[in-house]
């Protein structure tokens, strides 16, 4: 049991052993099929975490110019960097071209025109992929589906031929292939099976090899177990990659890429908080902790559930609403959860906070940014304030 007595809370806590085991499994399973992996940096841009992921040989998936700068600072190889995003600015496109990253994933004809123009300006060729909106249901929260007709992402199938022709006829553009990313926190493999079928169909119907396309990027989105993270700390990468190997039917020279975010880092992190107050409300009891939506916005943003444990008490169970200190009624982590009888000063951990917690931290209410601590073999090995 780690000693948090000298640690200022709230704090982002990372278990580097869980991270290593996760990375080793993902990299090992992908290697069986020659799949290439990129880390979706927006999930967690903490230096220690991102550095370790690079050390396991991952490329990077960036969604802003600043993320590209950052991953270059961390010494990710330019040839492993992909750049996605529905609204890339001219400056960001130029930065990507000048640094000769692996591929820009473009999302509209207008964007392709700007990319071609910027490539001309700096007299370089640029490798582009088209992000396709495959009009598929990912069966996840509506705020984190990205591959349906109504979503803003990607080139719709009715416009794909036009975009492919534009790539072919633009001397500065090297068409690499197609990119898909259908959503996040996808916990059943069924949407991915459907994605494979759709990709096989599109590859043939649009004759992607005929356009010189031999790169397929399937994005990320593999979910993690937020209900029982202790029993299920590492996602089933074996089944995940095997599903693609079994269901994709493409020319053998096609190089297949993935962009994993949450599934790599989600379970290695937790937020360690202290109870500030307990309060008897009308008809319910509140536990008020020192972390709020500013440290973890997922519950307020998408109604996400995180497992919460009181590690200081083993008294009999009582029902509480666990809430933060921020001046918003949505600053609630859980309603009517059972915790051992809880008192001021108890340490409460919010589990599965390695992804989309620290990277979405904000200073609303001018709250202080928490530090991070890193542990291995049951001991704290590094601390960032
Ligand atoms: C966010 C994002 C990812 C990673 O998604 P996860 O659900 O965290 O795996 C991958 N690709 C693109 C284009 C993204 O925007």
Short mmCIF file of C-alpha atoms and ligand atoms in Angstrom, two decimals:
data_model
loop_
_atom_site.label_atom_id
_atom_site.label_comp_id
_atom_site.label_asym_id
_atom_site.label_seq_id
_atom_site.Cartn_x
_atom_site.Cartn_y
_atom_site.Cartn_z
CA UNK A 1 0.00 0.00 0.00
CA UNK A 2 1.50 3.31 -1.10
CA UNK A 3 2.05 5.95 1.56
CA UNK A 4 0.31 9.16 0.49
CA UNK A 5 0.80 10.94 3.82
CA UNK A 6 3.25 13.52 2.47
CA UNK A 7 1.45 14.04 -0.83
CA UNK A 8 -0.67 17.09 -1.52
CA UNK A 9 -4.09 16.14 -2.86
CA UNK A 10 -5.75 16.03 -5.26
CA UNK A 11 -3.01 14.37 -7.28
CA UNK A 12 -2.84 12.34 -10.48
CA UNK A 13 -1.34 9.00 -9.55
CA UNK A 14 0.14 6.67 -12.17
CA UNK A 15 1.10 3.04 -11.73
CA UNK A 16 3.98 2.58 -14.16
CA UNK A 17 3.88 -1.21 -13.79
CA UNK A 18 0.31 -1.36 -15.11
CA UNK A 19 1.34 1.00 -17.92
CA UNK A 20 4.31 -1.21 -18.86
CA UNK A 21 2.25 -4.38 -18.85
CA UNK A 22 -0.39 -2.71 -21.02
CA UNK A 23 2.15 -1.39 -23.49
CA UNK A 24 3.99 -4.69 -23.69
CA UNK A 25 0.77 -6.57 -24.43
CA UNK A 26 -0.49 -4.08 -27.02
CA UNK A 27 2.87 -3.89 -28.80
CA UNK A 28 3.35 -7.67 -28.67
CA UNK A 29 -0.09 -8.51 -30.04
CA UNK A 30 0.16 -5.90 -32.81
CA UNK A 31 3.59 -7.18 -33.82
CA UNK A 32 2.12 -10.62 -34.58
CA UNK A 33 0.34 -9.09 -37.57
CA UNK A 34 2.81 -6.35 -38.47
CA UNK A 35 0.36 -3.66 -37.32
CA UNK A 36 1.80 -0.22 -36.55
CA UNK A 37 0.69 1.62 -33.43
CA UNK A 38 0.42 5.34 -32.76
CA UNK A 39 -0.34 6.74 -29.34
CA UNK A 40 -3.22 9.24 -29.32
CA UNK A 41 -1.46 11.89 -27.28
CA UNK A 42 -4.61 13.78 -26.36
CA UNK A 43 -5.54 10.96 -23.96
CA UNK A 44 -2.67 11.92 -21.65
CA UNK A 45 0.14 14.33 -22.44
CA UNK A 46 2.09 13.88 -19.24
CA UNK A 47 5.83 13.71 -20.15
CA UNK A 48 6.58 10.60 -18.11
CA UNK A 49 3.66 8.67 -19.59
CA UNK A 50 4.27 9.81 -23.17
CA UNK A 51 8.00 9.15 -22.85
CA UNK A 52 7.44 5.60 -21.71
CA UNK A 53 5.05 4.94 -24.57
CA UNK A 54 7.65 6.19 -27.04
CA UNK A 55 10.18 3.81 -25.49
CA UNK A 56 7.90 0.90 -26.41
CA UNK A 57 8.19 1.90 -30.05
CA UNK A 58 4.88 3.66 -30.57
CA UNK A 59 4.38 6.47 -33.05
CA UNK A 60 2.11 9.40 -32.19
CA UNK A 61 -1.34 10.52 -33.24
CA UNK A 62 -1.63 14.29 -32.87
CA UNK A 63 -4.65 16.55 -33.16
CA UNK A 64 -2.98 19.96 -32.97
CA UNK A 65 0.22 21.70 -33.99
CA UNK A 66 1.23 21.96 -30.35
CA UNK A 67 0.88 18.21 -29.93
CA UNK A 68 3.18 17.76 -32.93
CA UNK A 69 5.72 20.13 -31.36
CA UNK A 70 5.43 18.32 -28.06
CA UNK A 71 5.92 14.82 -29.45
CA UNK A 72 8.94 16.04 -31.42
CA UNK A 73 10.35 17.43 -28.15
CA UNK A 74 9.83 13.98 -26.65
CA UNK A 75 11.82 12.58 -29.61
CA UNK A 76 9.05 10.65 -31.29
CA UNK A 77 10.22 10.03 -34.87
CA UNK A 78 8.54 12.28 -37.45
CA UNK A 79 7.92 9.23 -39.63
CA UNK A 80 5.69 7.78 -36.89
CA UNK A 81 3.53 10.91 -36.47
CA UNK A 82 0.04 11.20 -37.91
CA UNK A 83 -1.99 14.40 -37.73
CA UNK A 84 -5.78 14.28 -37.50
CA UNK A 85 -8.42 16.90 -36.88
CA UNK A 86 -11.42 18.41 -38.56
CA UNK A 87 -10.13 21.99 -38.23
CA UNK A 88 -6.40 22.19 -38.86
CA UNK A 89 -5.16 25.77 -39.22
CA UNK A 90 -2.85 26.89 -42.03
CA UNK A 91 0.01 27.22 -39.52
CA UNK A 92 -0.55 23.72 -38.17
CA UNK A 93 -0.57 22.26 -41.68
CA UNK A 94 2.64 24.07 -42.52
CA UNK A 95 4.28 22.82 -39.32
CA UNK A 96 3.31 19.25 -40.18
CA UNK A 97 4.66 19.55 -43.73
CA UNK A 98 7.93 21.17 -42.66
CA UNK A 99 8.56 18.44 -40.11
CA UNK A 100 7.88 15.73 -42.70
CA UNK A 101 5.54 13.73 -40.52
CA UNK A 102 4.24 10.38 -41.74
CA UNK A 103 0.78 11.46 -42.79
CA UNK A 104 -1.88 14.17 -42.58
CA UNK A 105 -5.33 12.68 -42.21
CA UNK A 106 -7.53 15.06 -44.18
CA UNK A 107 -11.22 15.45 -43.66
CA UNK A 108 -12.56 17.56 -46.55
CA UNK A 109 -11.87 18.66 -50.11
CA UNK A 110 -11.28 22.20 -48.91
CA UNK A 111 -8.66 20.97 -46.45
CA UNK A 112 -6.91 19.01 -49.23
CA UNK A 113 -6.76 22.21 -51.27
CA UNK A 114 -5.11 24.09 -48.39
CA UNK A 115 -2.65 21.22 -47.78
CA UNK A 116 -1.71 21.19 -51.49
CA UNK A 117 -1.27 24.97 -51.46
CA UNK A 118 0.95 24.89 -48.32
CA UNK A 119 3.03 22.07 -49.83
CA UNK A 120 3.58 24.22 -52.94
CA UNK A 121 4.59 27.20 -50.79
CA UNK A 122 7.37 25.28 -49.09
CA UNK A 123 8.14 23.22 -52.18
CA UNK A 124 7.61 19.83 -50.55
CA UNK A 125 5.49 16.82 -51.26
CA UNK A 126 3.14 15.75 -48.53
CA UNK A 127 1.70 12.41 -47.64
CA UNK A 128 -2.06 12.51 -47.03
CA UNK A 129 -4.72 10.03 -46.07
CA UNK A 130 -8.44 10.63 -46.29
CA UNK A 131 -10.43 10.23 -43.14
CA UNK A 132 -13.62 8.49 -44.15
CA UNK A 133 -16.89 8.75 -42.29
CA UNK A 134 -18.18 5.22 -42.82
CA UNK A 135 -21.69 5.93 -41.48
CA UNK A 136 -21.41 3.25 -38.79
CA UNK A 137 -22.89 2.91 -35.31
CA UNK A 138 -20.23 2.46 -32.60
CA UNK A 139 -22.73 1.83 -29.77
CA UNK A 140 -21.04 4.21 -27.41
CA UNK A 141 -22.06 7.52 -25.84
CA UNK A 142 -23.43 9.94 -28.44
CA UNK A 143 -20.80 12.53 -27.50
CA UNK A 144 -18.01 10.12 -28.39
CA UNK A 145 -19.28 8.52 -31.58
CA UNK A 146 -17.47 9.94 -34.56
CA UNK A 147 -18.29 7.70 -37.50
CA UNK A 148 -21.97 8.37 -38.12
CA UNK A 149 -23.48 10.47 -40.89
CA UNK A 150 -24.48 13.19 -38.46
CA UNK A 151 -20.95 13.56 -37.01
CA UNK A 152 -18.68 16.36 -38.18
CA UNK A 153 -15.75 14.01 -38.80
CA UNK A 154 -14.40 12.67 -42.07
CA UNK A 155 -15.32 12.68 -45.73
CA UNK A 156 -18.73 11.13 -46.34
CA UNK A 157 -18.94 8.22 -48.78
CA UNK A 158 -20.84 10.27 -51.38
CA UNK A 159 -17.85 12.65 -51.56
CA UNK A 160 -15.03 10.14 -51.38
CA UNK A 161 -14.49 9.64 -55.13
CA UNK A 162 -14.12 13.37 -55.62
CA UNK A 163 -11.54 13.63 -52.84
CA UNK A 164 -9.60 10.64 -54.21
CA UNK A 165 -9.51 12.21 -57.67
CA UNK A 166 -8.31 15.47 -56.18
CA UNK A 167 -5.40 13.66 -54.48
CA UNK A 168 -4.50 11.87 -57.72
CA UNK A 169 -4.47 15.09 -59.71
CA UNK A 170 -2.50 17.19 -57.21
CA UNK A 171 1.22 16.96 -57.91
CA UNK A 172 2.20 17.94 -54.33
CA UNK A 173 0.01 15.30 -52.63
CA UNK A 174 1.11 11.70 -52.11
CA UNK A 175 -2.02 9.71 -51.40
CA UNK A 176 -1.22 7.17 -48.65
CA UNK A 177 -4.58 5.55 -48.01
CA UNK A 178 -7.63 5.78 -45.79
CA UNK A 179 -8.19 6.64 -42.16
CA UNK A 180 -11.13 5.69 -39.95
CA UNK A 181 -11.91 6.41 -36.30
CA UNK A 182 -15.44 5.50 -35.34
CA UNK A 183 -15.62 6.54 -31.69
CA UNK A 184 -14.25 6.05 -28.23
CA UNK A 185 -14.86 3.76 -25.23
CA UNK A 186 -16.13 1.01 -27.54
CA UNK A 187 -16.49 -2.06 -25.33
CA UNK A 188 -17.86 -4.63 -27.74
CA UNK A 189 -15.86 -5.85 -30.73
CA UNK A 190 -18.99 -5.88 -32.89
CA UNK A 191 -18.60 -2.29 -34.18
CA UNK A 192 -15.06 -3.18 -35.24
CA UNK A 193 -16.27 -6.26 -37.08
CA UNK A 194 -18.69 -4.02 -38.95
CA UNK A 195 -15.89 -1.57 -39.61
CA UNK A 196 -13.79 -4.33 -41.21
CA UNK A 197 -16.65 -5.28 -43.52
CA UNK A 198 -17.12 -1.65 -44.48
CA UNK A 199 -13.40 -1.12 -45.09
CA UNK A 200 -13.17 -4.24 -47.30
CA UNK A 201 -16.14 -2.97 -49.30
CA UNK A 202 -14.79 0.59 -49.66
CA UNK A 203 -11.32 -0.66 -50.62
CA UNK A 204 -12.83 -2.56 -53.55
CA UNK A 205 -15.61 -0.22 -54.57
CA UNK A 206 -13.32 2.82 -54.75
CA UNK A 207 -10.26 0.88 -55.97
CA UNK A 208 -8.02 2.37 -53.28
CA UNK A 209 -4.91 0.48 -54.57
CA UNK A 210 -5.61 2.02 -57.98
CA UNK A 211 -5.10 5.43 -56.38
CA UNK A 212 -1.82 4.24 -54.86
CA UNK A 213 -3.35 3.70 -51.42
CA UNK A 214 -1.69 0.95 -49.40
CA UNK A 215 -2.06 2.37 -45.89
CA UNK A 216 -5.08 1.74 -43.71
CA UNK A 217 -5.40 3.55 -40.39
CA UNK A 218 -8.22 2.19 -38.25
CA UNK A 219 -8.02 4.79 -35.48
CA UNK A 220 -8.57 3.89 -31.85
CA UNK A 221 -11.54 3.74 -29.54
CA UNK A 222 -11.02 0.43 -27.74
CA UNK A 223 -12.73 0.81 -24.36
CA UNK A 224 -11.66 -0.03 -20.83
CA UNK A 225 -13.55 -1.52 -17.88
CA UNK A 226 -14.64 1.42 -15.73
CA UNK A 227 -16.86 -0.80 -13.54
CA UNK A 228 -14.27 -3.33 -12.35
CA UNK A 229 -10.85 -1.88 -13.12
CA UNK A 230 -9.15 -3.88 -10.35
CA UNK A 231 -10.25 -7.17 -11.93
CA UNK A 232 -9.68 -6.03 -15.47
CA UNK A 233 -6.73 -3.65 -15.60
CA UNK A 234 -5.53 -4.47 -19.12
CA UNK A 235 -7.72 -4.43 -22.23
CA UNK A 236 -7.99 -7.53 -24.36
CA UNK A 237 -5.59 -6.50 -27.13
CA UNK A 238 -5.19 -10.12 -28.19
CA UNK A 239 -8.84 -10.42 -29.27
CA UNK A 240 -8.85 -6.86 -30.59
CA UNK A 241 -6.02 -7.29 -33.09
CA UNK A 242 -7.02 -10.87 -33.94
CA UNK A 243 -10.43 -9.58 -34.98
CA UNK A 244 -8.86 -7.34 -37.60
CA UNK A 245 -6.52 -10.07 -38.79
CA UNK A 246 -9.55 -12.35 -39.21
CA UNK A 247 -11.89 -9.87 -40.83
CA UNK A 248 -9.83 -7.55 -43.01
CA UNK A 249 -9.55 -8.71 -46.60
CA UNK A 250 -7.07 -6.38 -48.30
CA UNK A 251 -4.00 -6.73 -50.54
CA UNK A 252 -1.15 -8.19 -48.49
CA UNK A 253 1.08 -5.13 -48.98
CA UNK A 254 -1.42 -2.93 -47.12
CA UNK A 255 0.13 -1.50 -43.96
CA UNK A 256 -2.36 -1.37 -41.12
CA UNK A 257 -2.15 1.28 -38.40
CA UNK A 258 -4.01 1.97 -35.17
CA UNK A 259 -4.22 5.02 -32.95
CA UNK A 260 -4.79 3.93 -29.37
CA UNK A 261 -5.41 6.37 -26.55
CA UNK A 262 -7.63 5.36 -23.66
CA UNK A 263 -6.86 1.64 -23.90
CA UNK A 264 -3.14 2.28 -23.34
CA UNK A 265 -3.27 4.72 -20.46
CA UNK A 266 -6.75 4.65 -18.91
CA UNK A 267 -6.21 2.04 -16.22
CA UNK A 268 -2.74 3.09 -15.06
CA UNK A 269 -4.02 6.33 -13.54
CA UNK A 270 -6.20 7.30 -10.63
CA UNK A 271 -6.95 10.52 -8.82
CA UNK A 272 -6.08 10.46 -5.16
CA UNK A 273 -8.26 12.87 -3.21
CA UNK A 274 -9.00 13.67 0.41
CA UNK A 275 -12.42 14.11 1.91
CA UNK A 276 -12.95 17.74 2.87
CA UNK A 277 -16.37 17.33 4.44
CA UNK A 278 -19.24 14.96 4.87
CA UNK A 279 -22.64 16.52 4.96
CA UNK A 280 -26.12 15.28 5.75
CA UNK A 281 -28.39 16.69 3.04
CA UNK A 282 -32.15 16.36 2.86
CA UNK A 283 -32.65 12.67 2.18
CA UNK A 284 -29.03 11.94 1.26
CA UNK A 285 -25.49 12.18 2.49
CA UNK A 286 -22.70 13.91 0.62
CA UNK A 287 -18.99 13.25 0.58
CA UNK A 288 -17.23 16.41 -0.57
CA UNK A 289 -13.75 15.64 -1.90
CA UNK A 290 -10.92 17.95 -2.88
CA UNK A 291 -10.99 16.91 -6.56
CA UNK A 292 -13.66 18.30 -8.83
CA UNK A 293 -14.78 18.39 -12.45
CA UNK A 294 -11.69 20.51 -13.10
CA UNK A 295 -9.52 17.42 -12.46
CA UNK A 296 -11.89 14.92 -14.10
CA UNK A 297 -14.56 16.32 -16.36
CA UNK A 298 -15.81 13.04 -17.83
CA UNK A 299 -18.72 12.49 -15.41
CA UNK A 300 -19.98 16.07 -15.93
CA UNK A 301 -19.32 16.00 -19.69
CA UNK A 302 -20.68 12.60 -20.66
CA UNK A 303 -22.24 11.15 -17.54
CA UNK A 304 -19.23 8.81 -17.31
CA UNK A 305 -18.96 6.41 -14.36
CA UNK A 306 -15.74 5.89 -12.45
CA UNK A 307 -15.24 3.46 -9.62
CA UNK A 308 -14.58 5.26 -6.33
CA UNK A 309 -12.97 3.67 -3.29
CA UNK A 310 -12.33 4.94 0.22
CA UNK A 311 -8.95 3.44 1.14
CA UNK A 312 -8.96 4.85 4.68
CA UNK A 313 -12.07 3.23 6.10
CA UNK A 314 -13.35 -0.29 6.49
CA UNK A 315 -16.44 0.62 8.51
CA UNK A 316 -19.90 -0.58 7.45
CA UNK A 317 -21.25 0.59 4.09
CA UNK A 318 -23.38 3.67 3.67
CA UNK A 319 -24.84 5.43 0.66
CA UNK A 320 -23.35 8.73 -0.49
CA UNK A 321 -23.23 11.18 -3.34
CA UNK A 322 -19.56 11.91 -3.99
CA UNK A 323 -19.15 15.49 -5.16
CA UNK A 324 -16.41 18.02 -5.88
CA UNK A 325 -15.94 21.58 -4.65
CA UNK A 326 -16.55 23.38 -7.96
CA UNK A 327 -19.46 25.81 -8.29
CA UNK A 328 -21.50 23.73 -10.76
CA UNK A 329 -24.31 21.31 -9.97
CA UNK A 330 -22.84 18.85 -12.47
CA UNK A 331 -19.69 18.58 -10.36
CA UNK A 332 -20.75 15.14 -9.13
CA UNK A 333 -18.63 11.98 -9.45
CA UNK A 334 -21.23 9.45 -8.32
CA UNK A 335 -24.73 9.37 -6.89
CA UNK A 336 -25.95 6.89 -4.27
CA UNK A 337 -22.78 4.81 -4.16
CA UNK A 338 -21.88 2.53 -1.29
CA UNK A 339 -18.72 3.45 0.58
CA UNK A 340 -17.51 2.46 4.02
CA UNK A 341 -18.58 5.12 6.53
CA UNK A 342 -16.54 8.11 5.45
CA UNK A 343 -15.04 10.96 7.46
CA UNK A 344 -13.18 14.19 6.87
CA UNK A 345 -9.55 13.44 5.97
CA UNK A 346 -10.16 9.99 4.45
CA UNK A 347 -8.32 9.20 1.24
CA UNK A 348 -10.68 8.50 -1.63
CA UNK A 349 -9.41 7.20 -4.96
CA UNK A 350 -11.19 7.71 -8.27
CA UNK A 351 -10.07 4.85 -10.48
CA UNK A 352 -9.41 4.62 -14.24
CA UNK A 353 -8.25 8.21 -14.57
CA UNK A 354 -5.22 7.70 -16.83
CA UNK A 355 -7.05 8.89 -19.96
CA UNK A 356 -8.88 12.16 -20.54
CA UNK A 357 -8.42 13.33 -16.94
CA UNK A 358 -5.09 15.17 -16.57
CA UNK A 359 -5.13 16.18 -20.25
CA UNK A 360 -8.56 17.78 -19.80
CA UNK A 361 -7.62 19.54 -16.58
CA UNK A 362 -8.78 23.15 -16.44
CA UNK A 363 -8.37 26.09 -14.10
CA UNK A 364 -12.06 27.00 -13.79
CA UNK A 365 -12.61 28.67 -10.40
CA UNK A 366 -8.85 29.38 -10.68
CA UNK A 367 -8.15 26.02 -9.16
CA UNK A 368 -4.56 24.96 -8.74
CA UNK A 369 -3.31 22.37 -11.22
CA UNK A 370 -2.64 19.14 -9.30
CA UNK A 371 0.74 17.45 -9.39
CA UNK A 372 1.39 13.92 -10.57
CA UNK A 373 3.08 11.01 -8.85
CA UNK A 374 4.40 7.84 -10.41
CA UNK A 375 4.78 4.50 -8.68
CA UNK A 376 6.44 1.22 -9.42
CA UNK A 377 6.63 -1.92 -7.28
CA UNK A 378 4.45 -0.31 -4.62
CA UNK A 379 6.66 2.76 -4.13
CA UNK A 380 6.52 6.32 -5.39
CA UNK A 381 9.42 6.70 -7.82
CA UNK A 382 8.84 10.21 -9.19
CA UNK A 383 6.79 13.25 -8.43
CA UNK A 384 5.89 16.32 -10.52
CA UNK A 385 4.42 19.36 -8.77
C1 LIG B 1 -9.06 10.58 -29.87
C2 LIG B 1 -8.63 9.89 -31.08
C3 LIG B 1 -8.08 8.61 -31.00
C4 LIG B 1 -7.96 7.84 -29.71
O1 LIG B 1 -9.18 7.48 -29.20
P1 LIG B 1 -9.25 6.51 -27.91
O2 LIG B 1 -10.70 6.29 -27.74
O3 LIG B 1 -8.64 7.25 -26.78
O4 LIG B 1 -8.50 5.27 -28.25
C5 LIG B 1 -7.64 8.02 -32.16
N1 LIG B 1 -7.74 8.67 -33.34
C6 LIG B 1 -8.27 9.88 -33.46
C7 LIG B 1 -8.34 10.52 -34.79
C8 LIG B 1 -8.72 10.54 -32.34
O5 LIG B 1 -9.27 11.75 -32.46
#
